[in-house]
Coordinates of C-alpha atoms (C1' of nucleotides) in Angstrom, one line a residue:
Chain A
M249 CA 85.5 130.9 140.0
D250 CA 87.9 128.7 139.6
E251 CA 86.5 126.9 136.9
T252 CA 88.6 123.9 137.3
A253 CA 89.6 123.3 133.9
D254 CA 87.7 120.8 132.3
P255 CA 88.7 118.4 129.1
P256 CA 92.5 118.0 129.3
P257 CA 93.8 120.4 126.4
L258 CA 94.7 117.0 123.9
S259 CA 97.1 118.8 120.9
A260 CA 96.2 117.8 117.7
P261 CA 96.5 114.3 116.9
A262 CA 100.0 114.5 114.9
T263 CA 98.9 111.3 112.8
V264 CA 96.6 109.4 109.9
E265 CA 97.0 107.2 113.6
E266 CA 96.8 108.8 115.9
F267 CA 94.4 110.3 114.2
R268 CA 91.9 106.6 114.4
D269 CA 92.5 106.0 117.9
R270 CA 91.3 109.3 118.9
L271 CA 88.8 109.1 117.6
A272 CA 87.6 105.2 118.6
D273 CA 88.3 106.1 121.5
L274 CA 86.3 109.2 122.1
A275 CA 83.6 108.1 120.2
E276 CA 81.6 106.3 123.1
R277 CA 81.1 109.1 125.2
L278 CA 79.7 111.7 122.2
P279 CA 76.4 113.4 121.8
R280 CA 74.7 111.7 119.7
R281 CA 75.1 114.3 116.2
L282 CA 78.9 114.0 116.8
R283 CA 78.5 110.7 117.2
Q284 CA 77.1 111.1 113.3
C285 CA 80.6 112.7 113.1
A286 CA 82.7 110.0 114.2
D287 CA 81.2 107.3 112.4
Y288 CA 80.8 109.5 108.8
I289 CA 84.3 110.4 109.4
A290 CA 85.9 107.3 110.5
A291 CA 83.5 105.3 107.2
N292 CA 85.1 108.0 104.7
T293 CA 88.6 109.3 106.4
D294 CA 89.4 109.3 102.7
R295 CA 86.9 112.6 101.8
I296 CA 88.1 114.9 104.2
A297 CA 91.7 115.3 101.8
V298 CA 88.9 116.7 99.3
S299 CA 86.5 118.3 100.2
T300 CA 85.0 121.0 102.7
V301 CA 83.6 121.4 105.7
A302 CA 80.5 121.7 104.2
E303 CA 80.1 118.9 102.1
L304 CA 81.2 116.4 104.8
A305 CA 78.8 117.7 107.0
A306 CA 76.1 117.2 103.8
G307 CA 77.4 113.8 104.3
A308 CA 77.3 113.0 108.0
D309 CA 73.5 114.5 107.6
V310 CA 75.2 116.9 111.0
P311 CA 74.8 121.0 110.9
P312 CA 78.3 122.5 109.0
S313 CA 78.8 123.7 113.3
A314 CA 78.4 119.6 114.7
L315 CA 80.7 118.9 112.5
M316 CA 83.3 121.7 113.6
R317 CA 83.0 121.3 117.5
F318 CA 83.7 117.5 116.0
C319 CA 87.9 118.9 115.3
Q320 CA 88.7 120.9 118.1
I321 CA 87.0 117.7 120.2
L322 CA 89.2 115.8 118.6
G323 CA 91.8 118.1 119.1
F324 CA 92.4 120.7 116.5
S325 CA 91.5 124.5 116.1
G326 CA 89.3 123.9 113.6
F327 CA 88.7 121.8 110.4
S328 CA 91.8 123.5 108.8
E329 CA 93.7 121.9 111.2
M330 CA 92.3 118.6 110.7
Q331 CA 92.5 118.9 106.7
R332 CA 96.4 119.3 106.9
L333 CA 96.7 116.2 108.6
F334 CA 94.7 113.9 105.3
R335 CA 96.2 116.3 103.4
E336 CA 99.8 116.2 103.5
A337 CA 99.8 112.6 104.5
Y338 CA 97.6 112.1 101.7
S339 CA 98.7 110.0 98.9
P340 CA 96.9 108.9 96.0
G341 CA 94.6 105.7 95.5
W342 CA 95.8 105.9 92.1
P343 CA 95.7 101.5 91.3
D344 CA 91.7 100.7 91.6
Y345 CA 89.5 97.9 91.7
S346 CA 91.0 96.2 89.3
T347 CA 94.4 95.7 90.3
R348 CA 94.5 95.3 93.2
L349 CA 92.6 93.1 92.7
Q350 CA 95.3 91.7 90.8
N351 CA 97.7 91.8 93.3
L352 CA 95.4 90.0 96.4
K353 CA 95.3 87.4 93.7
A354 CA 99.5 87.3 92.9
G355 CA 100.0 86.9 96.3
E356 CA 101.8 84.1 97.6
A357 CA 99.4 81.6 96.5
G358 CA 97.5 80.0 99.5
S359 CA 97.9 83.0 101.1
P360 CA 94.4 84.7 102.6
S361 CA 95.1 87.7 101.0
A362 CA 95.3 85.3 98.1
L363 CA 91.9 83.5 99.6
L364 CA 90.5 86.8 99.7
G365 CA 90.9 87.8 96.1
E366 CA 89.3 84.3 95.0
F367 CA 86.4 85.2 97.4
I368 CA 85.6 88.7 95.4
E369 CA 86.5 87.7 92.1
A370 CA 83.8 84.9 92.7
G371 CA 81.5 87.1 94.4
R372 CA 82.0 90.5 91.7
L373 CA 80.6 86.6 88.9
S374 CA 77.3 85.4 91.0
L375 CA 75.8 89.3 90.9
E376 CA 76.9 89.8 86.6
A377 CA 75.6 86.3 86.3
L378 CA 72.4 87.2 88.2
A379 CA 71.7 90.1 86.7
K380 CA 72.0 88.9 82.6
S381 CA 69.6 85.9 84.1
V382 CA 66.9 87.0 86.4
D383 CA 64.2 86.2 85.3
E384 CA 61.6 89.5 86.2
A385 CA 58.4 87.2 85.0
A386 CA 59.0 84.9 88.1
L387 CA 60.1 87.9 90.4
S388 CA 57.7 89.9 90.1
Q389 CA 54.9 87.0 90.2
A390 CA 56.6 85.6 93.6
V391 CA 56.3 89.5 95.1
Q392 CA 52.4 88.6 94.5
L393 CA 52.6 85.8 96.0
L394 CA 54.0 87.0 98.9
S395 CA 52.2 90.4 99.3
R396 CA 49.0 88.7 99.6
A397 CA 50.4 86.3 102.0
E398 CA 49.0 86.6 106.1
T399 CA 52.0 85.9 107.7
I400 CA 55.4 84.7 105.5
H401 CA 56.8 81.2 106.8
I402 CA 60.6 81.5 105.9
V403 CA 62.5 77.8 105.0
G404 CA 66.0 77.9 105.1
L405 CA 68.8 75.4 105.8
R406 CA 72.6 74.9 106.4
R407 CA 74.0 76.0 103.3
A408 CA 70.5 78.4 102.9
F409 CA 69.8 79.3 106.5
P410 CA 72.7 82.4 106.2
V411 CA 69.7 83.6 103.5
S412 CA 66.8 82.7 105.0
S413 CA 67.7 84.2 109.1
Y414 CA 68.8 87.8 107.1
L415 CA 65.4 86.5 105.9
A416 CA 62.8 87.0 108.3
Y417 CA 65.8 89.9 110.1
V418 CA 64.6 92.3 107.1
F419 CA 60.9 91.3 107.2
E420 CA 61.0 92.2 110.6
K421 CA 62.2 95.5 109.9
M422 CA 59.6 96.2 107.7
A423 CA 57.2 95.2 109.7
V424 CA 56.1 91.7 107.5
P425 CA 54.4 88.9 110.0
A426 CA 57.4 86.7 108.8
M427 CA 58.5 82.6 110.8
L428 CA 61.1 81.3 109.7
H429 CA 60.9 77.8 109.8
D430 CA 65.1 77.3 111.9
G431 CA 65.0 73.6 112.9
V432 CA 66.1 74.3 116.4
G433 CA 64.6 71.3 118.6
K434 CA 63.8 68.9 115.2
L435 CA 60.6 70.8 115.5
D436 CA 58.6 71.5 111.9
H437 CA 56.0 73.7 112.9
R438 CA 54.4 72.5 110.8
F439 CA 50.4 73.4 111.8
A440 CA 51.7 77.5 112.2
L441 CA 51.0 76.8 108.1
R442 CA 47.0 78.3 108.2
P443 CA 44.9 79.3 105.6
G444 CA 46.8 83.1 103.9
D445 CA 49.5 81.9 104.3
A446 CA 52.9 81.7 101.6
V447 CA 56.4 80.0 102.8
L448 CA 58.7 81.1 100.9
A449 CA 61.0 77.9 100.2
I450 CA 65.4 78.0 99.6
T451 CA 67.7 74.9 99.5
F452 CA 70.8 74.0 97.2
A453 CA 71.9 71.0 96.3
P454 CA 72.5 68.6 97.7
Y455 CA 68.7 69.4 98.8
S456 CA 67.6 70.3 102.3
T457 CA 65.0 67.2 102.9
E458 CA 62.9 69.2 106.0
T459 CA 63.5 72.6 103.1
V460 CA 61.9 70.0 101.0
A461 CA 58.8 68.3 102.7
L462 CA 57.9 72.0 104.4
A463 CA 58.1 73.4 101.3
L464 CA 55.4 70.1 99.3
D465 CA 53.6 70.5 102.8
A466 CA 52.4 73.8 101.4
Q467 CA 51.6 73.4 98.4
Q468 CA 49.0 70.6 99.2
R469 CA 47.4 72.5 101.2
G470 CA 47.2 74.7 98.9
L471 CA 49.1 78.1 100.4
P472 CA 51.3 79.6 97.2
V473 CA 55.0 78.9 97.4
V474 CA 58.4 80.7 96.2
A475 CA 61.0 78.9 95.6
L476 CA 64.6 80.5 95.9
T477 CA 66.8 77.1 94.2
D478 CA 69.6 76.6 91.7
L479 CA 69.2 74.5 89.1
P480 CA 65.9 73.3 87.3
T481 CA 66.5 69.7 88.6
S482 CA 65.7 70.9 92.2
P483 CA 62.4 68.9 94.1
L484 CA 62.0 72.3 95.8
I485 CA 60.7 72.4 91.4
R486 CA 57.5 70.8 91.3
A487 CA 55.8 72.6 94.4
A488 CA 56.6 75.8 93.8
S489 CA 53.8 78.0 92.3
A490 CA 56.1 81.2 91.5
V491 CA 60.5 79.4 91.4
L492 CA 63.6 81.8 91.2
M493 CA 67.0 80.7 90.0
V494 CA 69.9 81.5 91.0
Q495 CA 73.4 80.3 90.3
E496 CA 76.9 81.3 92.8
V497 CA 80.2 80.8 91.2
D498 CA 82.2 78.2 93.5
F499 CA 85.6 79.3 94.5
G500 CA 87.2 75.9 94.4
A501 CA 84.0 73.0 97.4
F502 CA 83.2 77.1 98.7
R503 CA 80.2 78.7 97.0
S504 CA 80.3 82.9 97.2
L505 CA 76.2 83.5 99.1
S506 CA 76.5 87.5 96.9
A507 CA 73.5 86.3 94.9
T508 CA 71.7 84.7 96.4
I509 CA 71.7 87.5 98.2
A510 CA 70.6 90.2 97.0
L511 CA 68.0 88.1 94.7
A512 CA 66.3 87.8 98.9
M513 CA 66.8 91.6 99.8
T514 CA 65.6 92.5 96.2
L515 CA 62.3 90.3 97.3
A516 CA 61.8 91.2 101.0
V517 CA 61.6 94.7 100.0
A518 CA 59.9 94.3 97.4
V519 CA 57.5 92.8 99.2
G520 CA 57.6 95.0 101.9
S521 CA 57.4 98.0 100.2
A522 CA 54.1 96.2 97.9
R523 CA 52.8 95.8 101.2
G524 CA 53.0 99.5 102.5
Chain B
M37 CA 85.4 143.2 62.2
D38 CA 85.8 139.7 61.7
E39 CA 88.0 139.3 64.9
T40 CA 89.0 135.6 63.1
A41 CA 88.2 133.3 66.0
D42 CA 90.7 133.6 68.3
P43 CA 90.9 130.3 70.2
P44 CA 88.5 127.7 68.8
P45 CA 85.8 127.9 72.3
L46 CA 87.9 124.6 74.2
S47 CA 85.2 122.7 76.9
A48 CA 86.7 121.6 79.5
P49 CA 88.2 118.3 80.2
A50 CA 85.9 116.0 81.8
T51 CA 88.2 113.1 81.9
V52 CA 92.0 112.4 83.9
E53 CA 92.4 111.4 80.7
E54 CA 91.5 114.1 78.5
F55 CA 93.2 115.9 80.9
R56 CA 96.5 115.2 80.5
D57 CA 96.3 113.8 76.9
R58 CA 95.4 118.0 76.8
L59 CA 97.7 119.4 78.1
A60 CA 100.5 117.3 77.0
D61 CA 99.2 119.0 73.6
L62 CA 99.0 122.5 74.4
A63 CA 102.4 122.3 76.2
E64 CA 105.0 122.4 73.8
R65 CA 103.0 126.1 72.1
L66 CA 102.7 128.2 75.6
P67 CA 105.1 130.7 76.7
R68 CA 107.8 130.3 79.5
R69 CA 105.7 130.8 82.5
L70 CA 102.7 129.2 81.1
R71 CA 105.4 126.1 80.1
Q72 CA 106.7 126.1 84.1
C73 CA 102.5 125.1 84.6
A74 CA 102.2 122.8 82.4
D75 CA 105.3 121.3 84.2
Y76 CA 104.8 121.6 87.6
I77 CA 101.6 120.6 86.8
A78 CA 102.0 117.1 84.9
A79 CA 105.1 116.2 87.5
N80 CA 102.8 116.9 90.2
T81 CA 98.7 115.9 88.9
D82 CA 97.8 114.1 92.4
R83 CA 98.5 117.0 94.5
I84 CA 96.2 119.4 92.6
A85 CA 93.4 118.0 94.7
V86 CA 94.8 119.1 97.5
S87 CA 96.3 122.1 96.7
T88 CA 95.1 125.5 96.4
V89 CA 96.4 127.5 93.2
A90 CA 98.5 129.8 96.0
E91 CA 100.1 126.4 96.6
L92 CA 101.0 124.8 93.4
A93 CA 101.5 128.7 92.2
A94 CA 105.0 128.9 94.4
G95 CA 105.7 125.3 93.3
A96 CA 105.5 125.5 89.9
D97 CA 107.5 129.4 90.8
V98 CA 105.6 131.1 89.1
P99 CA 102.4 134.1 90.8
P100 CA 98.8 133.1 90.9
S101 CA 97.6 135.2 88.1
A102 CA 99.9 132.6 85.8
L103 CA 99.0 129.9 87.0
M104 CA 94.7 130.9 86.4
R105 CA 95.2 131.4 82.8
F106 CA 97.3 128.2 82.9
C107 CA 93.3 126.4 83.8
Q108 CA 91.8 129.3 81.4
I109 CA 93.4 128.0 78.5
L110 CA 93.2 124.4 79.9
G111 CA 89.3 125.0 78.9
F112 CA 88.3 125.2 82.6
S113 CA 87.0 128.1 83.8
G114 CA 89.0 128.7 86.8
F115 CA 91.5 126.9 88.9
S116 CA 88.1 125.6 91.1
E117 CA 86.8 123.2 87.7
M118 CA 90.0 122.0 87.3
Q119 CA 90.3 121.1 90.9
R120 CA 86.9 119.4 91.4
L121 CA 88.1 117.2 88.5
F122 CA 90.9 115.7 90.5
R123 CA 89.0 115.5 94.2
E124 CA 85.9 113.4 91.7
A125 CA 88.2 111.6 89.7
Y126 CA 90.4 110.9 93.4
S127 CA 88.1 109.0 96.1
P128 CA 83.6 107.6 95.7
G129 CA 84.5 108.3 91.6
W130 CA 84.6 103.3 91.8
P131 CA 84.6 103.5 87.8
D132 CA 83.3 101.0 85.0
Y133 CA 79.1 99.5 86.1
S134 CA 78.6 96.7 83.8
T135 CA 75.7 98.4 80.5
R136 CA 74.3 95.2 82.1
L137 CA 72.8 97.0 85.6
Q138 CA 72.5 100.5 83.9
N139 CA 69.5 98.4 81.8
L140 CA 68.1 96.4 84.9
K141 CA 68.4 100.0 87.4
A142 CA 66.0 101.6 83.5
G143 CA 63.2 99.4 84.3
E144 CA 60.6 100.9 85.4
A145 CA 61.5 103.0 89.5
G146 CA 61.0 100.3 91.6
S147 CA 59.8 97.3 89.7
P148 CA 61.5 94.4 91.5
S149 CA 63.7 94.2 88.6
A150 CA 65.0 98.6 89.6
L151 CA 65.5 96.8 93.3
L152 CA 67.1 93.8 92.5
G153 CA 70.0 96.4 89.7
E154 CA 70.1 98.5 93.6
F155 CA 70.9 95.6 95.0
I156 CA 72.8 93.6 92.3
E157 CA 75.5 97.3 92.4
A158 CA 75.9 97.5 96.0
G159 CA 77.3 94.3 96.0
R160 CA 79.7 94.6 94.1
L161 CA 81.1 98.4 95.3
S162 CA 81.6 95.9 98.4
L163 CA 83.4 94.2 97.5
E164 CA 85.9 96.3 95.3
A165 CA 85.8 98.7 98.3
L166 CA 86.8 95.7 100.4
A167 CA 89.4 94.8 97.8
K168 CA 91.2 97.5 98.8
S169 CA 90.9 98.6 102.2
V170 CA 92.2 95.4 103.2
D171 CA 94.2 95.2 105.7
E172 CA 96.6 92.0 104.9
A173 CA 98.3 91.7 108.0
A174 CA 95.3 91.7 110.8
L175 CA 93.4 89.2 108.2
S176 CA 96.8 87.2 108.7
Q177 CA 96.7 87.5 112.4
A178 CA 93.2 86.1 112.6
V179 CA 93.9 83.0 111.2
Q180 CA 96.9 82.3 113.3
L181 CA 94.8 83.6 115.7
L182 CA 91.7 81.8 115.5
S183 CA 94.3 78.8 114.0
R184 CA 95.7 77.5 117.5
A185 CA 92.3 77.6 118.9
E186 CA 90.3 74.6 120.2
T187 CA 87.7 75.5 119.9
I188 CA 86.0 78.7 118.2
H189 CA 83.6 80.8 119.0
I190 CA 81.8 82.1 116.6
V191 CA 79.4 84.7 118.3
G192 CA 76.9 87.3 115.7
L193 CA 73.1 88.3 115.9
R194 CA 70.8 90.5 114.1
R195 CA 72.3 91.5 111.3
A196 CA 75.5 90.2 111.5
F197 CA 73.5 87.0 111.7
P198 CA 73.5 84.8 108.5
V199 CA 77.4 85.6 108.3
S200 CA 77.5 83.8 111.9
S201 CA 75.2 81.3 111.1
Y202 CA 77.2 80.5 107.6
L203 CA 80.8 80.9 109.1
A204 CA 78.7 77.5 111.9
Y205 CA 78.6 76.0 108.5
V206 CA 81.6 76.5 106.8
F207 CA 83.6 75.1 110.0
E208 CA 81.4 72.2 110.4
K209 CA 81.6 71.3 107.1
M210 CA 85.7 71.2 107.5
A211 CA 85.8 69.6 110.5
V212 CA 87.5 72.7 112.4
P213 CA 85.2 72.4 116.0
A214 CA 83.4 75.5 116.7
M215 CA 80.9 76.7 118.4
L216 CA 77.3 79.6 116.7
H217 CA 76.4 81.9 119.9
D218 CA 73.2 82.0 118.4
G219 CA 71.3 83.8 121.7
V220 CA 68.6 80.7 121.4
G221 CA 66.9 80.9 124.8
K222 CA 68.5 84.3 125.5
L223 CA 70.8 81.5 126.8
D224 CA 75.1 83.3 126.5
H225 CA 76.7 79.8 127.1
R226 CA 79.3 82.2 128.5
F227 CA 80.9 79.1 130.2
A228 CA 81.6 77.0 127.3
L229 CA 84.9 79.9 126.5
R230 CA 87.7 77.3 127.6
P231 CA 91.4 78.3 128.5
G232 CA 93.3 77.3 124.9
D233 CA 89.2 78.8 122.8
A234 CA 89.6 81.8 120.5
V235 CA 86.1 84.4 119.8
L236 CA 85.5 85.4 116.5
A237 CA 82.6 88.0 117.1
I238 CA 80.6 89.8 114.4
T239 CA 78.8 93.2 115.4
F240 CA 78.2 96.4 113.4
A241 CA 76.5 99.4 114.0
P242 CA 74.5 99.4 116.0
Y243 CA 75.6 97.3 117.7
S244 CA 75.0 94.7 119.9
T245 CA 75.6 94.2 122.9
E246 CA 75.6 90.7 123.4
T247 CA 77.6 90.3 121.2
V248 CA 80.1 93.8 122.6
A249 CA 79.8 91.3 126.7
L250 CA 80.8 87.6 125.4
A251 CA 84.3 89.2 123.2
L252 CA 84.6 91.1 126.9
D253 CA 84.0 88.5 128.8
A254 CA 86.5 86.1 126.7
Q255 CA 88.9 89.1 126.9
Q256 CA 88.6 89.7 130.0
R257 CA 89.5 85.8 130.2
G258 CA 93.0 86.3 128.3
L259 CA 91.4 84.1 125.5
P260 CA 92.0 86.1 121.6
V261 CA 89.3 87.8 120.6
V262 CA 88.6 88.1 116.3
A263 CA 86.3 91.2 115.8
L264 CA 84.8 91.2 112.3
T265 CA 82.9 95.0 112.2
D266 CA 82.4 97.9 110.9
L267 CA 84.1 101.3 112.2
P268 CA 87.1 102.3 114.4
T269 CA 84.4 103.7 116.6
S270 CA 82.9 99.7 116.9
P271 CA 82.9 99.0 120.4
L272 CA 83.6 96.1 120.0
I273 CA 87.1 96.7 118.5
R274 CA 88.8 97.5 122.7
A275 CA 88.0 93.7 122.7
A276 CA 90.3 92.8 120.8
S277 CA 92.7 90.8 119.6
A278 CA 92.9 91.3 115.5
V279 CA 90.4 93.5 114.3
L280 CA 88.8 92.7 110.6
M281 CA 87.2 96.0 109.2
V282 CA 84.7 96.0 106.7
Q283 CA 82.5 98.2 104.7
E284 CA 78.8 97.6 103.1
V285 CA 77.5 99.7 100.4
D286 CA 73.8 100.5 101.9
F287 CA 70.9 100.6 99.8
G288 CA 68.2 102.6 101.0
A289 CA 68.3 101.1 104.8
F290 CA 69.2 97.7 103.4
R291 CA 72.4 96.1 103.3
S292 CA 74.7 94.2 100.9
L293 CA 76.1 91.7 102.2
S294 CA 78.5 90.5 99.4
A295 CA 81.7 91.6 101.6
T296 CA 80.8 90.6 105.0
I297 CA 79.6 87.7 103.3
A298 CA 83.6 87.8 101.2
L299 CA 86.1 88.7 104.4
A300 CA 84.1 86.0 106.7
M301 CA 84.3 82.8 103.9
T302 CA 88.0 84.0 103.3
L303 CA 89.0 83.8 106.6
A304 CA 86.9 80.6 107.5
V305 CA 88.8 78.5 104.6
A306 CA 92.0 79.2 105.2
V307 CA 91.2 78.1 109.4
G308 CA 90.6 75.5 107.8
S309 CA 93.2 74.7 106.1
A310 CA 95.8 75.7 108.3
R311 CA 94.0 73.8 110.6
G312 CA 94.9 70.9 108.1
Chain C
dC83 C1' 57.9 118.9 137.4
dA84 C1' 60.5 122.8 138.0
dG85 C1' 65.9 124.1 137.8
dA86 C1' 70.6 123.1 135.9
dT87 C1' 73.4 122.2 132.3
dT88 C1' 74.2 121.1 128.0
dT89 C1' 73.8 119.9 123.3
dT90 C1' 72.6 121.6 119.1
dG91 C1' 71.1 124.7 114.0
dG92 C1' 71.4 128.2 111.6
dA93 C1' 73.0 133.1 111.5
dA94 C1' 76.7 136.0 111.8
dT95 C1' 81.6 137.3 111.2
dT96 C1' 86.4 136.9 110.0
dT97 C1' 89.5 134.7 107.0
dT98 C1' 91.5 132.4 103.5
dT99 C1' 90.9 131.2 99.1
dA100 C1' 89.9 132.3 93.9
dT101 C1' 89.8 135.4 90.2
dT102 C1' 89.7 139.6 87.6
dC103 C1' 92.0 143.9 85.5
dC104 C1' 95.7 146.1 84.1
dA105 C1' 100.7 149.2 84.9
dT106 C1' 104.7 146.9 82.9
dT107 C1' 107.2 145.0 81.5
dC108 C1' 109.1 141.8 77.6
dT109 C1' 109.3 139.8 72.4
dT110 C1' 109.6 140.6 68.3
dC111 C1' 109.6 142.0 63.3
dC112 C1' 110.5 145.7 60.7
Chain D
dG8 C1' 115.6 150.9 67.4
dG9 C1' 111.8 152.0 68.4
dA10 C1' 106.7 150.7 66.8
dA11 C1' 102.6 146.2 68.0
dG12 C1' 101.3 142.8 70.6
dA13 C1' 101.9 139.2 74.1
dA14 C1' 102.5 138.1 78.8
dT15 C1' 103.7 138.6 83.5
dG16 C1' 103.3 140.2 88.0
dG17 C1' 101.1 142.2 91.7
dA18 C1' 97.1 144.7 93.4
dA19 C1' 92.4 145.1 94.4
dT20 C1' 88.2 142.4 94.3
dA21 C1' 84.4 138.4 94.5
dA22 C1' 83.6 134.6 95.8
dA23 C1' 83.6 130.4 99.4
dA24 C1' 84.8 128.3 103.3
dA25 C1' 85.6 127.6 108.0
dT26 C1' 84.5 129.9 112.4
dT27 C1' 82.4 132.1 116.4
dC28 C1' 78.6 133.1 119.2
dC29 C1' 74.3 132.4 121.3
dA30 C1' 69.5 131.7 121.4
dA31 C1' 66.2 127.1 121.3
dA32 C1' 65.7 122.5 122.4
dA33 C1' 66.8 118.5 124.1
dT34 C1' 68.5 115.8 128.2
dC35 C1' 69.3 115.4 132.9
dT36 C1' 69.2 115.9 137.5
dG37 C1' 67.3 116.5 142.3

DNA sequence: CAGATTTTGGAATTTTTATTCCATTCTTCC
DNA sequence: GGAAGAATGGAATAAAAATTCCAAAATCTG
């Protein structure tokens, strides 16, 4: 009979900060559906003010009633009360991307935000350049070669290592047999290359000798090699059966990887779905 | 019999600009109450997305029915249609893709170049979102914490591993003492954390327990922890002294890393130059 | 593995909001 | 000053949205 007062009767968050705090606090211990709500809401807080329960629920991929329960757990009487908070706090983010970027770059030269502006711009330009310059024939051929391989050997060190490790991750997610040659212990695993396999080699100037060596070795054994590199003068080219070229825009001595990763992902996903 | 076609059958404005033009055009020749509507709406365009008919009518000091009539005169079927324009214009409508991209995507669906178009677009959108959402204060604080550290410990696995390995590369190029915790051999190297060091932890949903564990461990020893993560609900947050949040746009199940890398680079270069 | 407890999805209900309609009030112009 | 037409306000209705409730499913516990 004494239903020991279950949840302390939370009062509704009064500010957006309070809201975020409570959300972060609660999220970990919520059951699955409610957790989905929390994540979606966290990622799309700005849409609360202009959406209906049904729209948000659809976005979070839960039924509307789950979202209602979620609002109540946060301490609101319901969705409407929560929405009121955001409608009142709402001020449109009108200054759009290009304006915002200008502001970022205009900040005191050398400040972190100015730097960020530069890197964002460099990434954007690289992506645009890639869109313009991609060689569709080479891309299709690369996909074909890799789709037919038994195991795909991925090699890319130093600056190319983030790319090769991401490729390895994506292939694993798609259950494509792949081996990442990461150079740990200076082992080169050359003899892991078996007939029927293929090599995906990635390197940019200044080129890694280990990567080039592995690619040449594979070629001599008659394995197909797909090269992901930057210039027509790359030493990788004479080892390769298919060449994908991508040039990143530098910012100072530093180079974005946006375009390279976009291209690598494309390759991985296309291969993954071709192998089906 | 020929009821001389009354008002030319206006179609609804399709953009906010069109809306403003039509409003300016019409306002002068409207009768009193409708004129009030026009004036109030012109001055409070930004509230349309988040208000009800009744609220706006009260603001303009007219009855709701007058406001309804006003919407229809502007060419909308009613208030809801007008509101939809502003709700959509507000949040998600990051504008203007370049036309090149459209072409890429237009290629045979499922073809590699169509895929590439999607990844390029996802990267672009992620960069734009980052430009909008970056928390400059948190960024400065993160730079400060890492600049003061003796050794910087970088930890990020699975999907975050490309980011952490790139950070390690850049720090090395800049001669900043840094250690990459890569989980090789399942060693956690927890005791490499020394007083005076700092941790830069990177993880995205679904969060890596190893990364979170190392961050918490560091926090308990009183070391500063900089978190690079995606959502306010991330378990990393309660371990962190500075939190950088970045959200990537998904394409299907796959996620670009463009924005994350841009932010990571910024951090690395800012720290590198702060340490001279 | 059975029973207890929590979580979930969706249909039913209530509340709010948008929209229409029409009697009344203002304007205008003869 | 009165008739014709336009404009108006508010009550009535329709549509949409929020909220509740409960049976079924999933999960936990002994």
